[in-house]
């Protein structure tokens, strides 16, 4: 979720052929029994365009899977500062909503 290491400045999946990419694409394998899904995406992400998150959200919606897409207007591939705090809070809220709060 919070990425800033050099490994996240390249995308190894770009090195696979189109047939393999299509076969492995999560977008093409969404089904109604998928787990509730939280998507956190930077609108300025140059590595994974925001359209990817919007497309997977549309597929989740079509399949009836509970989901939420939170877009970070000024973020790229990873979150810092207030965006990081917002992402963490959203993730905790999501898990509490879908799994439950931890026992005291």
Coordinates of C-alpha atoms in Angstrom, one line a residue, residues 2-103:
X2 CA 2.7 2.5 1.0
X3 CA 5.4 2.1 -1.7
X4 CA 8.4 4.2 -2.4
X5 CA 11.1 1.6 -2.8
X6 CA 13.0 1.4 -6.2
X7 CA 11.3 -1.9 -7.0
X8 CA 8.0 0.0 -7.5
X9 CA 9.4 2.3 -10.2
X10 CA 9.2 -0.5 -12.8
X11 CA 6.5 -2.9 -13.6
X12 CA 7.7 -6.5 -14.4
X13 CA 4.3 -7.4 -15.8
X14 CA 5.1 -5.3 -18.8
X15 CA 7.7 -7.9 -19.8
X16 CA 5.1 -10.6 -20.4
X17 CA 3.4 -11.3 -23.8
X18 CA -0.1 -10.2 -24.5
X19 CA -1.6 -13.7 -24.4
X20 CA -0.2 -14.4 -20.9
X21 CA -1.3 -10.9 -19.8
X22 CA -4.9 -11.5 -20.9
X23 CA -5.0 -15.0 -19.3
X24 CA -3.7 -13.6 -16.0
X25 CA -5.7 -10.3 -15.9
X26 CA -7.8 -10.1 -12.7
X27 CA -10.2 -7.9 -14.7
X28 CA -11.2 -11.0 -16.7
X29 CA -11.6 -13.3 -13.7
X30 CA -14.0 -11.3 -11.5
X31 CA -16.9 -13.4 -10.2
X32 CA -19.6 -12.9 -7.7
X33 CA -17.8 -15.0 -5.1
X34 CA -14.8 -12.7 -5.0
X35 CA -14.0 -11.1 -1.6
X36 CA -15.0 -7.6 -0.9
X37 CA -12.3 -5.4 -2.4
X38 CA -10.9 -2.1 -1.4
X39 CA -9.0 -0.2 -4.2
X40 CA -6.6 2.6 -3.3
X41 CA -5.3 4.5 -6.4
X42 CA -3.3 7.6 -7.2
X43 CA -4.8 9.6 -10.0
X44 CA -1.3 10.7 -11.0
X45 CA 0.1 7.2 -11.1
X46 CA 2.2 6.8 -14.2
X47 CA 2.9 3.1 -13.6
X48 CA -0.6 1.9 -13.1
X49 CA -3.1 4.3 -14.7
X50 CA -6.2 5.2 -12.7
X51 CA -8.3 3.7 -15.5
X52 CA -7.1 0.2 -14.3
X53 CA -8.7 0.8 -10.9
X54 CA -11.8 2.2 -12.4
X55 CA -12.1 -0.8 -14.8
X56 CA -11.7 -3.4 -12.1
X57 CA -14.2 -1.5 -9.9
X58 CA -16.7 -1.6 -12.8
X59 CA -16.1 -5.4 -13.1
X60 CA -16.6 -5.8 -9.4
X61 CA -19.8 -3.8 -9.5
X62 CA -21.1 -5.8 -12.5
X63 CA -20.5 -9.0 -10.6
X64 CA -22.2 -7.7 -7.4
X65 CA -19.0 -7.7 -5.3
X66 CA -18.8 -5.3 -2.5
X67 CA -16.1 -2.8 -3.3
X68 CA -14.8 0.8 -2.8
X69 CA -12.4 2.8 -4.9
X70 CA -10.7 5.7 -3.1
X71 CA -8.8 8.0 -5.5
X72 CA -6.0 10.1 -4.3
X73 CA -6.0 13.2 -6.5
X74 CA -2.4 14.2 -6.3
X75 CA -0.8 10.8 -5.6
X76 CA 1.3 8.7 -7.9
X77 CA 2.3 5.1 -7.3
X78 CA 2.3 5.1 -3.5
X79 CA 1.1 7.4 -0.8
X80 CA 2.9 9.8 1.5
X81 CA 1.9 12.3 4.2
X82 CA -1.8 12.9 4.5
X83 CA -2.6 10.5 1.7
X84 CA -0.8 7.7 3.5
X85 CA -2.7 8.5 6.7
X86 CA -6.0 8.5 4.8
X87 CA -5.1 5.2 3.1
X88 CA -4.3 3.5 6.4
X89 CA -7.5 4.8 8.0
X90 CA -9.5 3.7 5.0
X91 CA -7.9 0.2 5.1
X92 CA -8.6 -0.2 8.8
X93 CA -12.2 0.9 8.4
X94 CA -12.6 -1.5 5.5
X95 CA -11.4 -4.5 7.4
X96 CA -13.4 -3.5 10.5
X97 CA -16.5 -3.3 8.3
X98 CA -15.9 -6.6 6.4
X99 CA -14.1 -8.7 9.0
X100 CA -14.9 -7.0 12.3
X101 CA -13.0 -5.1 15.0
X102 CA -10.2 -6.9 16.8
X103 CA -11.1 -8.4 20.2

